[in-house]
mmCIF file of C-alpha atoms in Angstrom:
data_model
loop_
_atom_site.group_PDB
_atom_site.id
_atom_site.type_symbol
_atom_site.label_atom_id
_atom_site.label_comp_id
_atom_site.label_asym_id
_atom_site.label_seq_id
_atom_site.Cartn_x
_atom_site.Cartn_y
_atom_site.Cartn_z
ATOM 1 C CA UNK A 29 105.708 168.938 159.861
ATOM 2 C CA UNK A 30 104.715 169.585 156.257
ATOM 3 C CA UNK A 31 102.144 171.889 154.792
ATOM 4 C CA UNK A 32 100.595 170.208 152.051
ATOM 5 C CA UNK A 33 97.675 171.523 150.989
ATOM 6 C CA UNK A 34 95.390 168.702 148.171
ATOM 7 C CA UNK A 35 92.100 170.349 148.477
ATOM 8 C CA UNK A 36 91.335 173.528 147.105
ATOM 9 C CA UNK A 37 87.516 174.452 146.772
ATOM 10 C CA UNK A 38 86.133 177.998 145.157
ATOM 11 C CA UNK A 39 84.166 180.605 147.704
ATOM 12 C CA UNK A 40 81.152 178.716 146.407
ATOM 13 C CA UNK A 41 81.873 175.452 146.766
ATOM 14 C CA UNK A 42 82.875 176.193 150.466
ATOM 15 C CA UNK A 43 79.424 178.563 150.768
ATOM 16 C CA UNK A 44 77.630 175.357 149.838
ATOM 17 C CA UNK A 45 79.200 172.876 152.191
ATOM 18 C CA UNK A 46 78.298 175.126 154.496
ATOM 19 C CA UNK A 47 74.801 175.691 153.320
ATOM 20 C CA UNK A 48 74.430 171.821 152.655
ATOM 21 C CA UNK A 49 75.785 171.206 156.199
ATOM 22 C CA UNK A 50 72.754 173.230 157.899
ATOM 23 C CA UNK A 51 73.101 173.156 161.416
ATOM 24 C CA UNK A 52 75.466 170.301 161.687
ATOM 25 C CA UNK A 53 78.464 170.689 163.135
ATOM 26 C CA UNK A 54 81.489 170.322 160.165
ATOM 27 C CA UNK A 55 83.958 167.984 161.084
ATOM 28 C CA UNK A 56 87.047 167.926 158.815
ATOM 29 C CA UNK A 57 89.263 164.341 158.737
ATOM 30 C CA UNK A 58 92.749 165.457 157.898
ATOM 31 C CA UNK A 59 92.373 168.687 157.964
ATOM 32 C CA UNK A 60 95.762 169.879 157.421
ATOM 33 C CA UNK A 61 98.714 171.155 159.770
ATOM 34 C CA UNK A 62 96.732 174.862 159.380
ATOM 35 C CA UNK A 63 93.307 173.439 158.833
ATOM 36 C CA UNK A 64 93.103 176.390 155.599
ATOM 37 C CA UNK A 65 89.367 174.318 154.835
ATOM 38 C CA UNK A 66 88.004 175.380 157.923
ATOM 39 C CA UNK A 67 89.421 178.716 157.014
ATOM 40 C CA UNK A 68 87.796 178.661 154.165
ATOM 41 C CA UNK A 69 84.388 177.165 155.743
ATOM 42 C CA UNK A 70 83.824 179.886 158.387
ATOM 43 C CA UNK A 71 84.819 182.657 155.799
ATOM 44 C CA UNK A 72 81.408 181.322 154.006
ATOM 45 C CA UNK A 73 79.541 181.089 157.403
ATOM 46 C CA UNK A 74 80.033 178.211 159.112
ATOM 47 C CA UNK A 75 80.067 178.613 163.132
ATOM 48 C CA UNK A 76 80.380 175.353 164.566
ATOM 49 C CA UNK A 77 83.572 173.369 163.250
ATOM 50 C CA UNK A 78 85.966 170.244 164.627
ATOM 51 C CA UNK A 79 89.326 169.542 162.977
ATOM 52 C CA UNK A 80 90.937 166.547 163.080
ATOM 53 C CA UNK A 81 94.663 166.147 162.273
ATOM 54 C CA UNK A 82 98.197 164.213 163.046
ATOM 55 C CA UNK A 83 100.238 167.422 161.819
ATOM 56 C CA UNK A 84 98.036 169.492 163.365
ATOM 57 C CA UNK A 85 99.865 172.895 164.213
ATOM 58 C CA UNK A 86 97.071 173.308 167.149
ATOM 59 C CA UNK A 87 97.905 176.716 168.118
ATOM 60 C CA UNK A 88 98.502 178.552 165.120
ATOM 61 C CA UNK A 89 94.961 177.646 163.469
ATOM 62 C CA UNK A 90 92.949 177.621 166.386
ATOM 63 C CA UNK A 91 94.147 181.270 166.611
ATOM 64 C CA UNK A 92 93.613 181.695 162.937
ATOM 65 C CA UNK A 93 90.131 180.273 163.598
ATOM 66 C CA UNK A 94 89.264 182.485 166.504
ATOM 67 C CA UNK A 95 90.677 185.659 164.717
ATOM 68 C CA UNK A 96 87.841 184.381 161.993
ATOM 69 C CA UNK A 97 85.299 184.059 164.094
ATOM 70 C CA UNK A 98 85.645 186.889 166.143
ATOM 71 C CA UNK A 99 85.358 184.266 169.092
ATOM 72 C CA UNK A 100 82.160 183.132 168.245
ATOM 73 C CA UNK A 101 80.907 180.055 167.197
ATOM 74 C CA UNK A 102 82.401 176.617 168.449
ATOM 75 C CA UNK A 103 86.292 175.850 167.284
ATOM 76 C CA UNK A 104 87.440 172.435 167.820
ATOM 77 C CA UNK A 105 91.230 170.775 167.036
ATOM 78 C CA UNK A 106 92.712 167.635 167.890
ATOM 79 C CA UNK A 107 95.053 165.484 166.748
ATOM 80 C CA UNK A 108 94.016 161.947 164.469
ATOM 81 C CA UNK A 109 94.806 159.325 168.011
ATOM 82 C CA UNK A 110 91.797 160.774 169.721
ATOM 83 C CA UNK A 111 89.672 161.101 166.886
ATOM 84 C CA UNK A 112 87.787 157.648 167.731
ATOM 85 C CA UNK A 113 87.380 158.305 171.789
ATOM 86 C CA UNK A 114 86.894 161.969 171.804
ATOM 87 C CA UNK A 115 84.295 162.691 168.742
ATOM 88 C CA UNK A 116 81.979 160.218 169.489
ATOM 89 C CA UNK A 117 82.044 161.461 173.149
ATOM 90 C CA UNK A 118 81.269 164.843 171.907
ATOM 91 C CA UNK A 119 78.711 164.051 169.714
ATOM 92 C CA UNK A 120 77.380 161.659 172.008
ATOM 93 C CA UNK A 121 74.019 159.863 171.048
ATOM 94 C CA UNK A 122 72.904 162.843 168.216
ATOM 95 C CA UNK A 123 75.725 162.242 165.693
ATOM 96 C CA UNK A 124 73.535 163.122 162.993
ATOM 97 C CA UNK A 125 74.132 167.013 164.632
ATOM 98 C CA UNK A 126 77.418 166.255 162.372
ATOM 99 C CA UNK A 127 78.233 166.085 158.911
ATOM 100 C CA UNK A 128 81.545 164.815 158.050
ATOM 101 C CA UNK A 129 84.435 165.612 155.571
ATOM 102 C CA UNK A 130 86.795 163.537 154.269
ATOM 103 C CA UNK A 131 88.938 165.560 151.683
ATOM 104 C CA UNK A 132 91.580 164.251 149.963
ATOM 105 C CA UNK A 133 92.901 161.716 152.272
ATOM 106 C CA UNK A 134 95.464 160.525 149.689
ATOM 107 C CA UNK A 135 94.798 156.547 150.030
ATOM 108 C CA UNK A 136 95.346 156.742 153.984
ATOM 109 C CA UNK A 137 93.245 153.458 154.306
ATOM 110 C CA UNK A 138 93.312 153.812 158.104
ATOM 111 C CA UNK A 139 92.109 157.537 158.117
ATOM 112 C CA UNK A 140 89.098 156.494 155.547
ATOM 113 C CA UNK A 141 88.376 153.167 157.837
ATOM 114 C CA UNK A 142 88.353 155.749 161.234
ATOM 115 C CA UNK A 143 85.967 158.022 159.093
ATOM 116 C CA UNK A 144 83.161 155.974 158.655
ATOM 117 C CA UNK A 145 83.606 154.227 162.077
ATOM 118 C CA UNK A 146 83.590 157.333 163.699
ATOM 119 C CA UNK A 147 80.792 159.376 162.104
ATOM 120 C CA UNK A 148 78.586 156.251 163.021
ATOM 121 C CA UNK A 149 75.008 157.389 161.578
ATOM 122 C CA UNK A 150 76.296 160.308 160.835
ATOM 123 C CA UNK A 151 76.664 161.632 156.806
ATOM 124 C CA UNK A 152 80.191 160.979 155.955
ATOM 125 C CA UNK A 153 81.338 163.213 152.535
ATOM 126 C CA UNK A 154 84.156 161.956 150.389
ATOM 127 C CA UNK A 155 85.656 164.817 147.897
ATOM 128 C CA UNK A 156 88.277 163.329 146.353
ATOM 129 C CA UNK A 157 89.848 162.734 142.699
ATOM 130 C CA UNK A 158 87.721 160.306 140.419
ATOM 131 C CA UNK A 159 90.624 158.318 139.660
ATOM 132 C CA UNK A 160 91.532 157.729 142.840
ATOM 133 C CA UNK A 161 88.152 156.798 144.563
ATOM 134 C CA UNK A 162 88.434 153.010 143.864
ATOM 135 C CA UNK A 163 92.002 153.193 145.435
ATOM 136 C CA UNK A 164 90.617 155.092 148.621
ATOM 137 C CA UNK A 165 86.920 153.786 149.442
ATOM 138 C CA UNK A 166 87.725 149.919 148.073
ATOM 139 C CA UNK A 167 84.241 148.430 148.248
ATOM 140 C CA UNK A 168 82.395 150.988 150.147
ATOM 141 C CA UNK A 169 79.214 152.171 148.540
ATOM 142 C CA UNK A 170 78.631 155.554 147.988
ATOM 143 C CA UNK A 171 76.153 158.086 145.856
ATOM 144 C CA UNK A 172 77.372 161.068 144.367
ATOM 145 C CA UNK A 173 76.557 164.586 145.781
ATOM 146 C CA UNK A 174 76.274 167.752 143.622
ATOM 147 C CA UNK A 175 76.614 171.285 144.987
ATOM 148 C CA UNK A 176 77.744 174.435 143.642
ATOM 149 C CA UNK A 177 80.932 175.715 142.948
ATOM 150 C CA UNK A 178 84.398 174.000 142.276
ATOM 151 C CA UNK A 179 87.707 173.137 143.169
ATOM 152 C CA UNK A 180 90.963 173.394 141.341
ATOM 153 C CA UNK A 181 91.329 169.659 140.860
ATOM 154 C CA UNK A 182 88.011 168.781 140.190
ATOM 155 C CA UNK A 183 87.300 166.744 142.862
ATOM 156 C CA UNK A 184 83.898 164.771 143.113
ATOM 157 C CA UNK A 185 81.610 164.708 146.275
ATOM 158 C CA UNK A 186 80.203 161.253 147.176
ATOM 159 C CA UNK A 187 77.799 160.423 150.464
ATOM 160 C CA UNK A 188 79.250 157.464 151.983
ATOM 161 C CA UNK A 189 76.742 154.666 152.416
ATOM 162 C CA UNK A 190 76.842 153.076 155.516
#
């Protein structure tokens, strides 16, 4: 298992994402082996989170997240293989209950296409380096989203138009 962390937001940006999400479930598609962004979002106040990654260290990540929330809230972690079927079932006919995050997808077109498909009518935010937008999103329409805070590498936040 590879432990690589690409997106490193500061506390203010994490708080802004949680505020932006409001009462929606935050779904981090490609959350990484230890769901580090979800940990930061829980610290910033997120109560309902879902993490999805093909290399997820489920037991370690769940234990950390459970401890951060003192066992309160709703935490779900899944391998990428069940992305489309299970998440769609969880959200049912109300996908607007979720905010999907796609942070630094590393030009993984299947992951990007899967996130766009499974998010349905729910809002999907792409967070990536300006130099990677064309390669990652190709012909996908998007609009910029401005949130307080920043990240180590100066990523931009874009709302995918569907």
